Tab-separated table of N, CA and C in Angstrom:
chain	number	residue	atom	x	y	z
A	1	UNK	N	0.824	-1.209	0.000
A	1	UNK	CA	0.000	0.000	0.000
A	1	UNK	C	0.856	1.256	0.000
A	2	UNK	N	0.247	2.320	-0.425
A	2	UNK	CA	0.965	3.589	-0.462
A	2	UNK	C	0.524	4.473	0.696
A	3	UNK	N	1.189	5.597	0.845
A	3	UNK	CA	0.845	6.531	1.915
A	3	UNK	C	-0.506	7.190	1.655
A	4	UNK	N	-0.938	7.228	0.396
A	4	UNK	CA	-2.214	7.859	0.056
A	4	UNK	C	-3.395	6.918	0.247
A	5	UNK	N	-3.135	5.621	0.349
A	5	UNK	CA	-4.214	4.641	0.543
A	5	UNK	C	-3.833	3.654	1.652
A	6	UNK	N	-3.715	4.101	2.885
A	6	UNK	CA	-3.318	3.173	3.956
A	6	UNK	C	-4.402	2.156	4.287
A	7	UNK	N	-5.640	2.401	3.878
A	7	UNK	CA	-6.747	1.495	4.169
A	7	UNK	C	-6.761	0.284	3.256
A	8	UNK	N	-6.059	0.334	2.120
A	8	UNK	CA	-6.099	-0.764	1.151
A	8	UNK	C	-5.126	-1.857	1.565
A	9	UNK	N	-5.658	-3.039	1.808
A	9	UNK	CA	-4.834	-4.176	2.228
A	9	UNK	C	-4.669	-5.202	1.118
A	10	UNK	N	-5.270	-4.958	-0.038
A	10	UNK	CA	-5.198	-5.907	-1.140
A	10	UNK	C	-6.568	-6.498	-1.412
A	11	UNK	N	-6.617	-7.445	-2.315
A	11	UNK	CA	-7.875	-8.088	-2.681
A	11	UNK	C	-7.695	-9.596	-2.563
A	12	UNK	N	-8.815	-10.285	-2.394
A	12	UNK	CA	-8.793	-11.751	-2.308
A	12	UNK	C	-10.119	-12.291	-2.828
A	13	UNK	N	-10.056	-13.453	-3.474
A	13	UNK	CA	-11.254	-14.110	-3.981
A	13	UNK	C	-11.080	-15.615	-3.795
A	14	UNK	N	-12.188	-16.274	-3.469
A	14	UNK	CA	-12.175	-17.730	-3.336
A	14	UNK	C	-13.099	-18.319	-4.390
A	15	UNK	N	-12.591	-19.299	-5.126
A	15	UNK	CA	-13.352	-19.977	-6.170
A	15	UNK	C	-13.295	-21.475	-5.931
A	16	UNK	N	-13.999	-22.198	-6.786
A	16	UNK	CA	-13.916	-23.661	-6.727
A	16	UNK	C	-12.506	-24.130	-7.081
A	17	UNK	N	-11.846	-23.410	-7.985
A	17	UNK	CA	-10.515	-23.803	-8.435
A	17	UNK	C	-9.431	-23.492	-7.414
A	18	UNK	N	-9.727	-22.620	-6.465
A	18	UNK	CA	-8.743	-22.248	-5.457
A	18	UNK	C	-8.873	-20.794	-5.070
A	19	UNK	N	-7.944	-20.333	-4.278
A	19	UNK	CA	-7.971	-18.971	-3.764
A	19	UNK	C	-6.949	-18.123	-4.517
A	20	UNK	N	-7.298	-16.870	-4.771
A	20	UNK	CA	-6.386	-15.930	-5.417
A	20	UNK	C	-6.402	-14.637	-4.622
A	21	UNK	N	-5.241	-14.010	-4.508
A	21	UNK	CA	-5.163	-12.717	-3.831
A	21	UNK	C	-4.010	-11.924	-4.422
A	22	UNK	N	-3.998	-10.634	-4.133
A	22	UNK	CA	-2.946	-9.787	-4.667
A	22	UNK	C	-3.054	-8.376	-4.139
A	23	UNK	N	-2.173	-7.534	-4.640
A	23	UNK	CA	-2.110	-6.149	-4.189
A	23	UNK	C	-2.374	-5.139	-5.301
A	24	UNK	N	-2.166	-5.525	-6.573
A	24	UNK	CA	-2.259	-4.524	-7.637
A	24	UNK	C	-3.238	-4.955	-8.730
A	25	UNK	N	-3.512	-4.043	-9.636
A	25	UNK	CA	-4.465	-4.270	-10.717
A	25	UNK	C	-3.987	-5.350	-11.687
A	26	UNK	N	-2.698	-5.389	-11.962
A	26	UNK	CA	-2.158	-6.400	-12.878
A	26	UNK	C	-2.396	-7.800	-12.328
A	27	UNK	N	-2.215	-7.991	-11.038
A	27	UNK	CA	-2.474	-9.298	-10.432
A	27	UNK	C	-3.954	-9.645	-10.497
A	28	UNK	N	-4.820	-8.652	-10.358
A	28	UNK	CA	-6.259	-8.896	-10.454
A	28	UNK	C	-6.643	-9.304	-11.873
A	29	UNK	N	-6.059	-8.662	-12.873
A	29	UNK	CA	-6.349	-9.024	-14.259
A	29	UNK	C	-5.810	-10.413	-14.590
A	30	UNK	N	-4.652	-10.757	-14.048
A	30	UNK	CA	-4.093	-12.089	-14.284
A	30	UNK	C	-4.906	-13.179	-13.603
A	31	UNK	N	-5.658	-12.841	-12.555
A	31	UNK	CA	-6.440	-13.832	-11.818
A	31	UNK	C	-7.785	-14.125	-12.479
A	32	UNK	N	-8.161	-13.369	-13.506
A	32	UNK	CA	-9.434	-13.609	-14.190
A	32	UNK	C	-9.343	-14.909	-14.976
A	33	UNK	N	-10.319	-15.771	-14.786
A	33	UNK	CA	-10.368	-17.028	-15.529
A	33	UNK	C	-11.221	-16.844	-16.781
A	34	UNK	N	-10.701	-17.205	-17.958
A	34	UNK	CA	-11.512	-17.074	-19.174
A	34	UNK	C	-12.659	-18.078	-19.159
A	35	UNK	N	-13.789	-17.743	-19.769
A	35	UNK	CA	-14.915	-18.683	-19.798
A	35	UNK	C	-14.582	-19.896	-20.658
A	36	UNK	N	-15.170	-21.021	-20.305
A	36	UNK	CA	-14.922	-22.237	-21.081
A	36	UNK	C	-15.702	-22.169	-22.392
A	37	UNK	N	-15.081	-22.633	-23.443
A	37	UNK	CA	-15.697	-22.634	-24.767
A	37	UNK	C	-16.289	-24.009	-25.044
A	38	UNK	N	-17.536	-24.063	-25.507
A	38	UNK	CA	-18.130	-25.370	-25.823
A	38	UNK	C	-17.593	-25.891	-27.162
A	39	UNK	N	-16.522	-26.647	-27.122
A	39	UNK	CA	-15.897	-27.134	-28.355
A	39	UNK	C	-16.644	-28.314	-28.962
A	40	UNK	N	-17.547	-28.938	-28.214
A	40	UNK	CA	-18.281	-30.082	-28.745
A	40	UNK	C	-19.565	-29.674	-29.461
A	41	UNK	N	-19.871	-28.385	-29.491
A	41	UNK	CA	-21.087	-27.892	-30.139
A	41	UNK	C	-20.726	-27.177	-31.443
A	42	UNK	N	-21.667	-27.059	-32.375
A	42	UNK	CA	-21.365	-26.369	-33.633
A	42	UNK	C	-21.160	-24.867	-33.414
A	43	UNK	N	-20.344	-24.285	-34.273
A	43	UNK	CA	-20.065	-22.857	-34.214
A	43	UNK	C	-21.276	-22.084	-34.719
A	44	UNK	N	-21.702	-21.090	-33.942
A	44	UNK	CA	-22.861	-20.279	-34.331
A	44	UNK	C	-22.418	-18.837	-34.490
A	45	UNK	N	-22.637	-18.290	-35.675
A	45	UNK	CA	-22.285	-16.908	-35.967
A	45	UNK	C	-23.535	-16.147	-36.377
A	46	UNK	N	-23.747	-14.955	-35.828
A	46	UNK	CA	-24.901	-14.161	-36.263
A	46	UNK	C	-24.638	-13.547	-37.642
A	47	UNK	N	-25.634	-13.570	-38.488
A	47	UNK	CA	-25.533	-12.980	-39.826
A	47	UNK	C	-26.413	-11.747	-39.890
A	48	UNK	N	-25.894	-10.724	-40.523
A	48	UNK	CA	-26.675	-9.493	-40.664
A	48	UNK	C	-26.735	-9.086	-42.114
């Protein structure tokens, strides 16, 4: 933490896959899990 934000202790999240925590925005972005893609289903594209 910095002198301008002494109240910030970091962030933490608990998921089924495990626990993640960190102090900065980059760590929070790295902790995002991408959604699973249904590879066994046909590809659907909208046409306009």
